[in-house]
């Protein structure tokens, strides 16, 4: 690459960094004071884009930018007052889920308000030209973007160091007890910070409009990029966000510039891995206080007999029907395995994974690739595909167990997003966005009842195995690591090894579910391993209750049935699922299992 | 010597928490480390059991160096420990806490096939009996009084039949009349099983009543070491710690 090309790639990277910084800074600020990771931050960015496209024809592009920021800030304030305020003390997992519910609601709102098509916005008046740099044409607007990042960095810095508001924000970030002892009006402060963070996301979105159209897919893409930046830079650190945004954006720009755009994600992954191994709290971050303790002990519902009875009933279903009910039940069985595998991480291991679909998807794609590309017999593919999931989980898990709490959750999400992108982009192998078609079971398993029986057997074996694992010395040692890593290490338990093994086991069973899924559907697409799929699993587990393994079984059944009926009846079913999640978080934090427990202990 | 420490140092950022500390503990001996708040006692303990790696200096356990070895390995070499702020498994019962330590001792952390609950119940009860917690075996750790938690921790720390026991303020939070009983128990153990014990304590009657030797830390440095009686009368120690009353 010539010197001038290098320079241009460098400038491209700087322009990308500005936008990344705006969004990551907002996320980081909000986390700093409220300790909430706002999953919906990408959605606020998306709202900024749409509002800008919508207002620009009316008031002109430049006026629409601050207006978009204000509207999004208002929206942020409403979210804080209406929802987050109620869950500041809830476990992290519930907080993340609540903000994910907002992702769903905001997406459907945008769909309703602006339709499904990508909306092309105006170019920025006055900055439509290009300037010659090193003998090439470089867009004026990109130069403007390059200036925007540092400008906002300086503004934020001044705001945080020179104003009373900033001092309060820093006090709250660094020492919450101290801040409340100083008589800081916490409520007002939190609302203001959330509005500020939202405004930054809104500006980011509006400023992106001259470069790309507003679209409904941008929310998760943006938020997972922001997660990477914040994890690398250090949670709660604005300079960290700035540094990491530069680093990540430059890496992206150079990978694309060198013609290795496929390598972008791999490079990003490697950087993240290196940073996290060397500095687990990010480049400029500090260790955050340990997780909130768990407030409810695990319990094992005495459910062996009811479960066996249910198994017997399920075995008889094909006598009664071979219609759609059987298809739906097969789905249920697949997702029971998936949810129960995630439960191992969420429950006994106490590790929040926001990317469990990656292993489900690896199982599904492993099965598909084995039969389609290598013409393996279906039975072999069904058995071998989970090994791909195991490999993925072992590699990612190795990195993940170095972190805990919220960092872990964000890392799992970012890793899953990387797998998703690879599958989405690697047309020649994975079929890209079209996915793989024609993944059919062997002849003797092809009929609905036969496949249903297969699913039933695999499900029963999987749930039984996981039940056994949870109750085994391994499972109890895992629980010990969750309860007190300190004490566990001090009685000879290698906490990371224990958690790593749990990760690998959970991933393998998710892969079992995935490969079963692939053969039951006949075709798979990248959606199989998307973030929403991961969240589905989380909702299943929470709906049922984390504290007992029966929970996810019930939760998966209920959720699959609900989704099936809701998505066929209701146009905006995503928002519906979002509403269910919010209801769950606010009204039923211990899930159905918790209710059963309450009743049975009366 | 069971434990010998040579010129151990550790700094946190700018704070030199421990500086050039050397001492040793023999089998059957009860050694107390005392010193004002922030003297570096807990930091020393954290290096001894592997939670922190020292900046410099060496730690030898029965002759081989353990500086920088992770805690779970050091435990396997026979070092048990209790924490200043108790660390137990809150979602488990008292007995399950001890059973977990025992299963680890018998190398079952990666055993998948069997049910964990029924394993080593009797052995766990025997350990709880020793610390006077047997009748509370079924209770959830989360609901115990603080002094009782300290006892559970001691039972857990004894599960690997340690040759070195580290106790960070073992009697803090206990009623005065219970303290002596607990210390007597440890003294008996040390004698009978040739256990080397290193403990910190702010209650001077425990220190002078039960320690066979005392080490005084001040601002990370050893300022005195000797028999309890000598320490009690040491002018420097009286000045910085015991108060010139
Ligand atoms: N994690 C840490 N980070 C920074 N400084 C620390 C940390 N832990 C301890 N220190 C500092 O190191 C010094 C020694 O602390 P340490 O906890 O070892 O004292 P101690 O003798 O156990 O005190 P106490 O009697 O209060 O338990 C103190 O100045 C303390 O503030
Ligand atoms: Mg201490």
Short mmCIF file of N, CA and C in Angstrom, two decimals, chain B residues 98-163:
data_model
loop_
_atom_site.label_atom_id
_atom_site.label_comp_id
_atom_site.label_asym_id
_atom_site.label_seq_id
_atom_site.Cartn_x
_atom_site.Cartn_y
_atom_site.Cartn_z
N UNK B 98 -18.88 -27.39 53.99
CA UNK B 98 -17.75 -28.24 54.37
C UNK B 98 -17.61 -29.40 53.38
N UNK B 99 -18.75 -29.94 52.95
CA UNK B 99 -18.70 -31.03 51.98
C UNK B 99 -18.01 -30.59 50.68
N UNK B 100 -18.29 -29.36 50.28
CA UNK B 100 -17.67 -28.86 49.05
C UNK B 100 -16.16 -28.86 49.18
N UNK B 101 -15.69 -28.43 50.34
CA UNK B 101 -14.24 -28.44 50.57
C UNK B 101 -13.70 -29.87 50.58
N UNK B 102 -14.47 -30.77 51.18
CA UNK B 102 -14.01 -32.16 51.25
C UNK B 102 -13.97 -32.80 49.87
N UNK B 103 -15.00 -32.55 49.07
CA UNK B 103 -15.00 -33.12 47.72
C UNK B 103 -13.81 -32.60 46.93
N UNK B 104 -13.50 -31.32 47.16
CA UNK B 104 -12.34 -30.77 46.48
C UNK B 104 -11.07 -31.48 46.95
N UNK B 105 -11.01 -31.73 48.26
CA UNK B 105 -9.85 -32.41 48.82
C UNK B 105 -9.67 -33.80 48.20
N UNK B 106 -10.80 -34.48 47.99
CA UNK B 106 -10.73 -35.81 47.38
C UNK B 106 -10.73 -35.73 45.85
N UNK B 107 -10.45 -34.59 45.32
CA UNK B 107 -10.30 -34.36 43.88
C UNK B 107 -11.51 -34.76 43.08
N UNK B 108 -12.67 -34.26 43.52
CA UNK B 108 -13.89 -34.60 42.80
C UNK B 108 -14.48 -33.40 42.07
N UNK B 109 -13.71 -32.32 41.95
CA UNK B 109 -14.28 -31.13 41.31
C UNK B 109 -14.69 -31.39 39.87
N UNK B 110 -14.08 -32.37 39.26
CA UNK B 110 -14.48 -32.69 37.89
C UNK B 110 -15.12 -34.06 37.79
N UNK B 111 -15.81 -34.42 38.84
CA UNK B 111 -16.54 -35.67 38.78
C UNK B 111 -18.00 -35.38 38.44
N UNK B 112 -18.51 -36.05 37.41
CA UNK B 112 -19.83 -35.71 36.89
C UNK B 112 -20.90 -36.74 37.22
N UNK B 113 -20.48 -37.97 37.42
CA UNK B 113 -21.44 -39.06 37.43
C UNK B 113 -22.30 -39.19 38.68
N UNK B 114 -21.74 -38.83 39.84
CA UNK B 114 -22.44 -39.15 41.08
C UNK B 114 -23.21 -37.96 41.61
N UNK B 115 -24.11 -38.22 42.53
CA UNK B 115 -24.81 -37.12 43.18
C UNK B 115 -23.91 -36.60 44.30
N UNK B 116 -23.80 -35.28 44.40
CA UNK B 116 -22.84 -34.71 45.34
C UNK B 116 -23.33 -34.73 46.78
N UNK B 117 -24.65 -34.65 46.95
CA UNK B 117 -25.21 -34.38 48.27
C UNK B 117 -24.84 -35.38 49.36
N UNK B 118 -24.72 -36.67 48.97
CA UNK B 118 -24.53 -37.69 49.99
C UNK B 118 -23.06 -37.94 50.32
N UNK B 119 -22.16 -37.23 49.64
CA UNK B 119 -20.75 -37.54 49.80
C UNK B 119 -20.12 -36.84 51.01
N UNK B 120 -19.41 -37.61 51.81
CA UNK B 120 -18.63 -37.10 52.95
C UNK B 120 -19.47 -36.39 54.00
N UNK B 121 -20.70 -36.86 54.21
CA UNK B 121 -21.56 -36.25 55.21
C UNK B 121 -20.95 -36.43 56.60
N UNK B 122 -20.49 -37.66 56.87
CA UNK B 122 -19.98 -37.91 58.22
C UNK B 122 -18.71 -37.13 58.51
N UNK B 123 -17.84 -37.11 57.51
CA UNK B 123 -16.59 -36.38 57.70
C UNK B 123 -16.87 -34.89 57.92
N UNK B 124 -17.85 -34.38 57.17
CA UNK B 124 -18.21 -32.97 57.32
C UNK B 124 -18.75 -32.73 58.73
N UNK B 125 -19.60 -33.65 59.18
CA UNK B 125 -20.16 -33.48 60.53
C UNK B 125 -19.07 -33.53 61.59
N UNK B 126 -18.08 -34.39 61.37
CA UNK B 126 -16.99 -34.48 62.34
C UNK B 126 -16.24 -33.14 62.42
N UNK B 127 -16.00 -32.53 61.26
CA UNK B 127 -15.32 -31.24 61.26
C UNK B 127 -16.16 -30.17 61.94
N UNK B 128 -17.48 -30.21 61.67
CA UNK B 128 -18.37 -29.23 62.29
C UNK B 128 -18.43 -29.43 63.80
N UNK B 129 -18.37 -30.69 64.20
CA UNK B 129 -18.36 -31.02 65.62
C UNK B 129 -17.19 -30.33 66.32
N UNK B 130 -16.04 -30.40 65.66
CA UNK B 130 -14.84 -29.80 66.24
C UNK B 130 -15.01 -28.33 66.54
N UNK B 131 -15.68 -27.60 65.63
CA UNK B 131 -15.82 -26.16 65.83
C UNK B 131 -17.13 -25.81 66.51
N UNK B 132 -17.85 -26.85 66.93
CA UNK B 132 -19.09 -26.60 67.67
C UNK B 132 -20.25 -26.16 66.80
N UNK B 133 -20.27 -26.62 65.55
CA UNK B 133 -21.36 -26.19 64.66
C UNK B 133 -22.17 -27.37 64.15
N UNK B 134 -21.98 -28.53 64.73
CA UNK B 134 -22.62 -29.71 64.17
C UNK B 134 -24.15 -29.59 64.15
N UNK B 135 -24.70 -29.06 65.22
CA UNK B 135 -26.16 -28.98 65.30
C UNK B 135 -26.74 -27.94 64.34
N UNK B 136 -25.89 -27.16 63.73
CA UNK B 136 -26.41 -26.14 62.80
C UNK B 136 -26.13 -26.51 61.33
N UNK B 137 -25.77 -27.79 61.13
CA UNK B 137 -25.36 -28.22 59.79
C UNK B 137 -26.37 -27.96 58.69
N UNK B 138 -27.64 -28.01 59.04
CA UNK B 138 -28.68 -27.86 58.01
C UNK B 138 -28.98 -26.40 57.68
N UNK B 139 -28.51 -25.52 58.53
CA UNK B 139 -28.90 -24.12 58.33
C UNK B 139 -28.20 -23.51 57.13
N UNK B 140 -28.88 -22.54 56.53
CA UNK B 140 -28.28 -21.86 55.38
C UNK B 140 -27.20 -20.91 55.90
N UNK B 141 -26.08 -20.87 55.20
CA UNK B 141 -25.00 -19.99 55.62
C UNK B 141 -25.44 -18.54 55.65
N UNK B 142 -26.37 -18.22 54.77
CA UNK B 142 -26.79 -16.83 54.64
C UNK B 142 -27.42 -16.28 55.92
N UNK B 143 -27.93 -17.17 56.80
CA UNK B 143 -28.66 -16.67 57.96
C UNK B 143 -27.86 -16.77 59.27
N UNK B 144 -26.60 -17.20 59.17
CA UNK B 144 -25.83 -17.40 60.40
C UNK B 144 -25.35 -16.10 61.02
N UNK B 145 -25.16 -16.13 62.34
CA UNK B 145 -24.51 -15.01 63.02
C UNK B 145 -23.05 -14.96 62.59
N UNK B 146 -22.45 -13.76 62.68
CA UNK B 146 -21.10 -13.60 62.14
C UNK B 146 -20.07 -14.51 62.81
N UNK B 147 -20.19 -14.61 64.12
CA UNK B 147 -19.26 -15.47 64.84
C UNK B 147 -19.37 -16.92 64.40
N UNK B 148 -20.59 -17.35 64.11
CA UNK B 148 -20.79 -18.72 63.64
C UNK B 148 -20.19 -18.92 62.26
N UNK B 149 -20.30 -17.89 61.42
CA UNK B 149 -19.69 -17.98 60.09
C UNK B 149 -18.18 -18.19 60.21
N UNK B 150 -17.59 -17.50 61.17
CA UNK B 150 -16.14 -17.65 61.38
C UNK B 150 -15.82 -19.10 61.72
N UNK B 151 -16.68 -19.71 62.50
CA UNK B 151 -16.46 -21.11 62.87
C UNK B 151 -16.60 -22.03 61.67
N UNK B 152 -17.62 -21.75 60.83
CA UNK B 152 -17.79 -22.57 59.63
C UNK B 152 -16.54 -22.46 58.77
N UNK B 153 -16.05 -21.24 58.66
CA UNK B 153 -14.84 -21.04 57.86
C UNK B 153 -13.68 -21.86 58.39
N UNK B 154 -13.59 -21.92 59.70
CA UNK B 154 -12.50 -22.70 60.29
C UNK B 154 -12.66 -24.17 59.92
N UNK B 155 -13.89 -24.68 60.02
CA UNK B 155 -14.12 -26.08 59.65
C UNK B 155 -13.74 -26.30 58.19
N UNK B 156 -14.12 -25.36 57.33
CA UNK B 156 -13.79 -25.48 55.91
C UNK B 156 -12.27 -25.46 55.72
N UNK B 157 -11.61 -24.57 56.47
CA UNK B 157 -10.16 -24.44 56.31
C UNK B 157 -9.42 -25.68 56.79
N UNK B 158 -10.07 -26.47 57.64
CA UNK B 158 -9.41 -27.67 58.15
C UNK B 158 -9.65 -28.89 57.27
N UNK B 159 -10.51 -28.71 56.25
CA UNK B 159 -10.93 -29.88 55.46
C UNK B 159 -9.79 -30.54 54.71
N UNK B 160 -8.78 -29.79 54.37
CA UNK B 160 -7.67 -30.43 53.63
C UNK B 160 -6.54 -30.88 54.55
N UNK B 161 -6.87 -31.00 55.85
CA UNK B 161 -5.86 -31.40 56.84
C UNK B 161 -4.57 -30.63 56.63
N UNK B 162 -4.65 -29.31 56.79
CA UNK B 162 -3.51 -28.46 56.43
C UNK B 162 -2.32 -28.66 57.34
N UNK B 163 -1.13 -28.33 56.83
CA UNK B 163 0.02 -28.26 57.73
C UNK B 163 0.26 -26.82 58.15
#
